[in-house]
Amino acid sequence: MSRCIRIILPIALLTSAVIDPAHAEVPAIIPHPELWPALAHTSIDPAVESFVAQLLSQMSLEEKIGQMIQADIDFISPADLRTYKLGSILAGGNAAPGRNVRATAQAWLHLVDDFYRESLHNGGPHASIPIIFGIDAVHGNAKLLGATIFPHNVALGAAHDPELMRRIGEATAAEVSAVGIDWTFAPTVAVARDARWGRAYESYSESPTLVAEYAAQMVTGLQGQLGTAQFMSSGHTLSSVKHFVGDGGTLAGRDQGDTRISESELASIHAVGYPAAIQAGAMIVMASYNSWNGLKSHDNRYLLTDILKQRLGFDGFVVGDWNAHEQIEGCSKYRCAAAILAGVDMLMAPDGWKQLFQNTLVQVRSGEIPQDRIDDAVTRILRVKALAGIFKRPAPSERSDLAELGSDAHRDLAREAVRKSLVLLKNDHDTLPLNPRATVLVAGDAADSIADQSGGWTIDWQGDHNRNADFPKAVSIYAGIKEAVKAAGGSVEFSTEGKYLKKPQVAIVVFGEKPYAEFEGDRETLEFSPNDKHELLLLRRLQAAGITTVTLFLSGRPMWVNPEINASDAFVAAWLPGSQGNGVADVLFKSGHVPEYDFTGRLPFSWPNTAMPVTYQASGNVAGAIYARGWGLDYEHKISSGPLSENPAIPQHWRAPIGSLFHAGHAIAPWSIFVADGGDEVHLTTTRQASPNSAVTVQLTGANGAAKAIWSGAGTGTLRMSGRPLDLRSAAARGASIELRYRVDDPPHQSVKLGSSLNPMLDLTKSFKDSTPGEWRNMSIPLSCLANQAADLREVAIPLAIETDGRFAISISNVQLTNKGSTPVLECNRATTR
Ligand code: BGC
Ligand code: BGC
């Protein structure tokens, strides 16, 4: 069968006067250190300082640089530590013993123990320097099977209960220590100011005050009370406060984006968690991926050194984020003096650690990085290790306690946290509390999904491939309801689609966001499920049948759900409650507990009245909210609200056509642009990014502009778009295509291939050569051209990639998946496969 590519002839370039915030002017900044609190240096203990100085004086340069590097377990084996005396090991989002994310706790402990024991061989003339092992225990030690999964931070913010935070910190530390792990990459103290951000759920609140209060309590819970014998005693774990700084303030909520605000806003809104955490004993701060007014945090000497280390009195160490140093202009993941010079003390170099080690050595020997910067960094790392008792701890296998993992006490605490985090947004006609003796229907995609109620950073990075069997001893929301109703003598039917045999008195419909993490969770608008309204239709159908509807909405952020609220008699924001879904039924039903549980959760974020995020005004007012922060009903307070507006009010210029990947000058969330060469790729998070070896550079040309990609001819360079894997099978069967609006700026010098992930690459050299330079055109590539067989289209992570070895330049103003067809012009060419 012959398949075709279509070239559509040039149409006049659309212009628009709308300013895209992503391309707004960068304000000029004159540093104002006085805007930050001047804090005393408190973690200096003379005995520790002399121990560290002595140790440092006996270390070789290789040993020092080793301390400054952290590798990921997927890319290093314990035995490597005999040759490379690294300071730390991490298990990243997808990493696990034997690359099995469902490994047993025993397997984790063995691995951690092996790394520890190998690290002891670094003794030489001086004391051995044990590694510290880090993990993202951001809502409990949730990568481990059988761990207690606490509600995500957004939910904890709703509890407004700092003391609860301390207890959750203690329980988390116990579960991290259970397998001998020393360090968690938590708490996140971001103050999210645009809920479209894919990490909004990692933020406790839009309120800096609440974030600061929680930061201190969480650090205290994890590490133990500073200044007492409890501090870093057995069962406690190092915390790291992240991400310094401004991660919650990026333009349009783009993950890893640019935070374009004044220094006073940075200090008074986004940074308030740091002084609080440092004063509570936090000794590690993680630098952020985001830029501040165009400069990457990892490259910002003023913020990392002058402010954090000097002004805020921080004597611990700064750890970099996952290969974040590669985003600095002139750096790659294998080489980056700039980050070290700016003040990053330990680089998170998951896969590139070995080359980074070699290159850093060369850079110190050549004088590019001064010796005293190295000595300062290593002093900080050793200081933290000494203050945390790392030199004196027994081996992981001798201090672990597997019984702590998922213990009943921790599960009870998580269940309490769930009860306290539920926010009642609507309760007309006293729908709640429900009578547990009623006839109840439980419906909705998320009702019996522990994965959905746990969200991202659960078992693996995205948390989107888990089944209930992966959560031993956890309780789904449905299971909790069933238990409560059965115990009281009521009856429950369960059907995701809301079917029933016996007409229920009440239907509890549980639905919401599917799990995501980081940039994969970025969104263009806050409209819940813009292209699939089946949950809304279900609510309307139930209501039309005279059944009372209660919605339990699971989400990592406030969203625009006005139509769903209108179609519900009662509506509860349940966030991402984690493993103890039974905490929901505790509050929903008249339980017979004395006193009865009531809704005590209050909104930690303003809830938007349209699909666009609320805005924060200098006066402190929030515009665009339908429910203000702090709002929440309870059984005492009955407020009936009339119907809410069902107009999402998305401005025309922000409304990308369905299926858009790139439109109006920016990649459409959750899609991102990456540039790659030599097997490595870098994420475009500013307006310009070169691939690691400069084979290809991409640049955003401005509002309603294009992504201009320039291949230098220095090796094979690839431009790709990726986001969340798409199932394109049915689209392909319908004859859908990928449409590209492009302009060749410099014709290809070698062959140019276009394709999608791991599938045949089409040779498009001729089409690009035939396009008149400077002229805009459209190209339509049927999805069926991009796959050998339909099955390949099941999980397409990279819908579009363009690759060449030679010089070439192209501007792309639009990329869209579309059902539209147009006149076939070219053969679907399959000359190349890879
Ligand atoms: C995230 C951090 C995390 C680290 C290690 C990064 O991508 O931004 O928050 O701690 O990975 O998994
Ligand atoms: C890792 C995460 C990391 C992320 C960053 C993932 O593969 O597992 O730890 O945060 O990449 O892109």
Tab-separated table of C-alpha atoms in Angstrom, residues 630-826:
chain	number	residue	atom	x	y	z
A	630	GLY	CA	-8.973	29.182	53.699
A	631	TRP	CA	-12.410	28.280	52.392
A	632	GLY	CA	-14.032	25.018	53.359
A	633	LEU	CA	-17.441	24.014	54.703
A	634	ASP	CA	-18.161	21.741	57.604
A	635	TYR	CA	-21.246	20.184	59.127
A	636	GLU	CA	-21.884	23.271	61.240
A	637	HIS	CA	-21.565	25.788	58.465
A	638	LYS	CA	-24.117	25.373	55.716
A	639	ILE	CA	-23.807	27.690	52.781
A	640	SER	CA	-25.701	26.914	49.623
A	641	SER	CA	-24.230	28.367	46.500
A	642	GLY	CA	-26.197	28.924	43.336
A	643	PRO	CA	-25.065	27.449	40.026
A	644	LEU	CA	-21.561	28.417	38.983
A	645	SER	CA	-20.605	29.846	35.629
A	646	GLU	CA	-19.814	27.168	33.077
A	647	ASN	CA	-17.718	29.429	30.894
A	648	PRO	CA	-14.044	28.466	31.184
A	649	ALA	CA	-13.124	31.938	29.879
A	650	ILE	CA	-9.908	30.891	28.203
A	651	PRO	CA	-8.552	33.859	26.252
A	652	GLN	CA	-8.564	33.253	22.523
A	653	HIS	CA	-4.788	33.555	22.174
A	654	TRP	CA	-4.259	30.884	24.818
A	655	ARG	CA	-6.641	28.370	23.289
A	656	ALA	CA	-4.471	26.003	21.310
A	657	PRO	CA	-6.334	23.791	18.853
A	658	ILE	CA	-6.919	20.237	20.077
A	659	GLY	CA	-3.917	18.063	19.366
A	660	SER	CA	-1.418	20.945	19.343
A	661	LEU	CA	2.152	20.195	20.330
A	662	PHE	CA	3.580	23.577	19.396
A	663	HIS	CA	1.477	26.661	18.887
A	664	ALA	CA	1.691	30.444	19.288
A	665	GLY	CA	5.393	30.478	20.049
A	666	HIS	CA	5.561	27.783	22.713
A	667	ALA	CA	5.414	24.033	23.221
A	668	ILE	CA	1.937	23.132	24.454
A	669	ALA	CA	2.065	21.574	27.921
A	670	PRO	CA	2.842	18.794	28.680
A	671	TRP	CA	4.905	18.745	25.484
A	672	SER	CA	8.497	19.906	25.602
A	673	ILE	CA	11.262	20.383	23.121
A	674	PHE	CA	14.541	18.521	23.559
A	675	VAL	CA	17.755	18.800	21.576
A	676	ALA	CA	20.027	15.786	21.389
A	677	ASP	CA	23.325	14.586	20.004
A	678	GLY	CA	25.854	11.879	20.829
A	679	GLY	CA	23.243	9.945	22.810
A	680	ASP	CA	22.385	12.774	25.219
A	681	GLU	CA	19.483	15.164	25.203
A	682	VAL	CA	18.802	18.498	26.868
A	683	HIS	CA	15.425	19.998	27.681
A	684	LEU	CA	14.627	23.430	26.249
A	685	THR	CA	13.629	25.369	29.353
A	686	THR	CA	14.630	28.875	28.346
A	687	THR	CA	14.325	30.557	24.989
A	688	ARG	CA	17.492	28.978	23.598
A	689	GLN	CA	19.211	25.646	24.081
A	690	ALA	CA	22.086	23.897	22.330
A	691	SER	CA	22.467	20.120	22.332
A	692	PRO	CA	25.368	18.803	24.472
A	693	ASN	CA	27.886	18.939	21.611
A	694	SER	CA	26.248	21.827	19.783
A	695	ALA	CA	25.107	19.745	16.805
A	696	VAL	CA	21.744	21.470	16.988
A	697	THR	CA	20.493	24.627	18.680
A	698	VAL	CA	16.880	25.632	19.064
A	699	GLN	CA	15.591	29.074	19.777
A	700	LEU	CA	12.082	30.387	20.439
A	701	THR	CA	11.588	33.486	18.386
A	702	GLY	CA	8.866	35.168	20.416
A	703	ALA	CA	5.140	35.523	20.887
A	704	ASN	CA	3.233	33.771	18.122
A	705	GLY	CA	6.609	32.993	16.649
A	706	ALA	CA	8.396	29.814	15.878
A	707	ALA	CA	10.948	27.392	17.184
A	708	LYS	CA	13.962	27.905	14.999
A	709	ALA	CA	16.328	24.953	14.850
A	710	ILE	CA	19.813	25.281	13.447
A	711	TRP	CA	22.036	22.284	12.764
A	712	SER	CA	25.710	23.159	12.730
A	713	GLY	CA	26.953	20.100	10.861
A	714	ALA	CA	28.970	19.007	13.916
A	715	GLY	CA	27.600	15.470	14.151
A	716	THR	CA	24.099	14.037	14.198
A	717	GLY	CA	21.695	16.391	15.917
A	718	THR	CA	18.074	15.699	16.784
A	719	LEU	CA	15.242	18.024	17.636
A	720	ARG	CA	12.391	16.242	19.325
A	721	MET	CA	9.120	16.884	21.042
A	722	SER	CA	8.074	14.700	23.903
A	723	GLY	CA	5.736	14.754	26.858
A	724	ARG	CA	3.437	12.065	28.094
A	725	PRO	CA	3.335	8.886	25.991
A	726	LEU	CA	0.327	8.913	23.659
A	727	ASP	CA	-1.683	5.978	22.431
A	728	LEU	CA	-2.036	6.874	18.766
A	729	ARG	CA	-3.495	3.594	17.521
A	730	SER	CA	-7.043	4.754	17.026
A	731	ALA	CA	-5.968	8.114	15.648
A	732	ALA	CA	-3.838	6.290	13.089
A	733	ALA	CA	-6.757	4.030	12.189
A	734	ARG	CA	-8.867	7.145	11.551
A	735	GLY	CA	-6.184	8.362	9.160
A	736	ALA	CA	-4.869	11.096	11.458
A	737	SER	CA	-1.623	12.872	10.697
A	738	ILE	CA	0.962	15.098	12.242
A	739	GLU	CA	0.864	18.514	10.645
A	740	LEU	CA	3.788	20.826	10.624
A	741	ARG	CA	3.887	24.433	9.603
A	742	TYR	CA	7.451	25.256	8.714
A	743	ARG	CA	9.840	27.433	6.836
A	744	VAL	CA	13.198	26.245	5.598
A	745	ASP	CA	15.778	28.876	6.534
A	746	ASP	CA	18.853	27.070	5.249
A	747	PRO	CA	18.318	24.086	2.937
A	748	PRO	CA	19.647	20.692	4.018
A	749	HIS	CA	23.269	19.893	3.269
A	750	GLN	CA	22.811	16.194	4.095
A	751	SER	CA	19.810	13.963	4.386
A	752	VAL	CA	17.109	15.073	6.841
A	753	LYS	CA	14.955	12.488	8.545
A	754	LEU	CA	11.708	12.889	10.350
A	755	GLY	CA	9.940	10.373	12.552
A	756	SER	CA	8.658	9.456	15.951
A	757	SER	CA	10.224	7.453	18.757
A	758	LEU	CA	11.969	4.226	17.767
A	759	ASN	CA	10.059	4.015	14.544
A	760	PRO	CA	11.027	4.370	10.923
A	761	MET	CA	12.474	7.719	10.097
A	762	LEU	CA	11.231	9.161	6.830
A	763	ASP	CA	13.757	10.727	4.517
A	764	LEU	CA	12.415	14.193	3.829
A	765	THR	CA	15.528	15.702	2.306
A	766	LYS	CA	13.816	16.218	-1.003
A	767	SER	CA	10.753	17.951	0.425
A	768	PHE	CA	12.912	20.299	2.425
A	769	LYS	CA	15.204	20.952	-0.536
A	770	ASP	CA	12.188	21.667	-2.719
A	771	SER	CA	10.741	24.188	-0.255
A	772	THR	CA	11.701	27.716	-1.186
A	773	PRO	CA	13.816	29.117	1.660
A	774	GLY	CA	11.952	31.751	3.605
A	775	GLU	CA	8.514	30.535	2.554
A	776	TRP	CA	6.026	29.093	5.055
A	777	ARG	CA	4.487	25.724	4.194
A	778	ASN	CA	2.465	22.990	5.793
A	779	MET	CA	3.370	19.334	5.791
A	780	SER	CA	1.080	16.547	6.787
A	781	ILE	CA	2.501	13.165	7.750
A	782	PRO	CA	0.000	10.353	8.217
A	783	LEU	CA	0.645	8.577	11.523
A	784	SER	CA	0.637	5.321	9.624
A	785	CYS	CA	3.845	6.467	7.915
A	786	LEU	CA	5.566	6.635	11.273
A	787	ALA	CA	5.112	3.057	12.373
A	788	ASN	CA	5.942	-0.371	10.997
A	789	GLN	CA	2.807	-1.727	12.540
A	790	ALA	CA	-0.138	-0.304	14.413
A	791	ALA	CA	1.070	-1.803	17.711
A	792	ASP	CA	4.081	0.522	17.638
A	793	LEU	CA	1.694	3.407	18.140
A	794	ARG	CA	0.522	2.181	21.530
A	795	GLU	CA	2.880	4.342	23.609
A	796	VAL	CA	4.407	7.082	21.539
A	797	ALA	CA	6.644	9.118	23.810
A	798	ILE	CA	8.145	11.228	21.040
A	799	PRO	CA	5.566	12.110	18.417
A	800	LEU	CA	8.017	14.147	16.399
A	801	ALA	CA	11.753	14.056	15.798
A	802	ILE	CA	13.843	15.715	13.089
A	803	GLU	CA	17.410	14.642	12.575
A	804	THR	CA	20.350	15.416	10.308
A	805	ASP	CA	24.138	15.242	10.254
A	806	GLY	CA	24.689	18.216	8.041
A	807	ARG	CA	23.912	21.895	8.178
A	808	PHE	CA	20.245	22.758	8.053
A	809	ALA	CA	17.921	25.381	9.532
A	810	ILE	CA	14.177	25.296	9.839
A	811	SER	CA	11.569	27.359	11.679
A	812	ILE	CA	8.478	25.569	12.928
A	813	SER	CA	5.448	27.581	13.967
A	814	ASN	CA	2.917	24.837	14.459
A	815	VAL	CA	2.856	21.125	15.188
A	816	GLN	CA	-0.465	19.425	15.571
A	817	LEU	CA	-2.033	16.013	15.560
A	818	THR	CA	-4.988	16.355	13.287
A	819	ASN	CA	-7.680	14.295	11.658
A	820	LYS	CA	-7.759	16.601	8.682
A	821	GLY	CA	-6.673	15.386	5.295
A	822	SER	CA	-5.362	17.291	2.317
A	823	THR	CA	-3.929	16.539	-1.096
A	824	PRO	CA	-1.251	13.863	-1.096
A	825	VAL	CA	1.904	14.988	-2.820
A	826	LEU	CA	4.767	12.823	-1.640
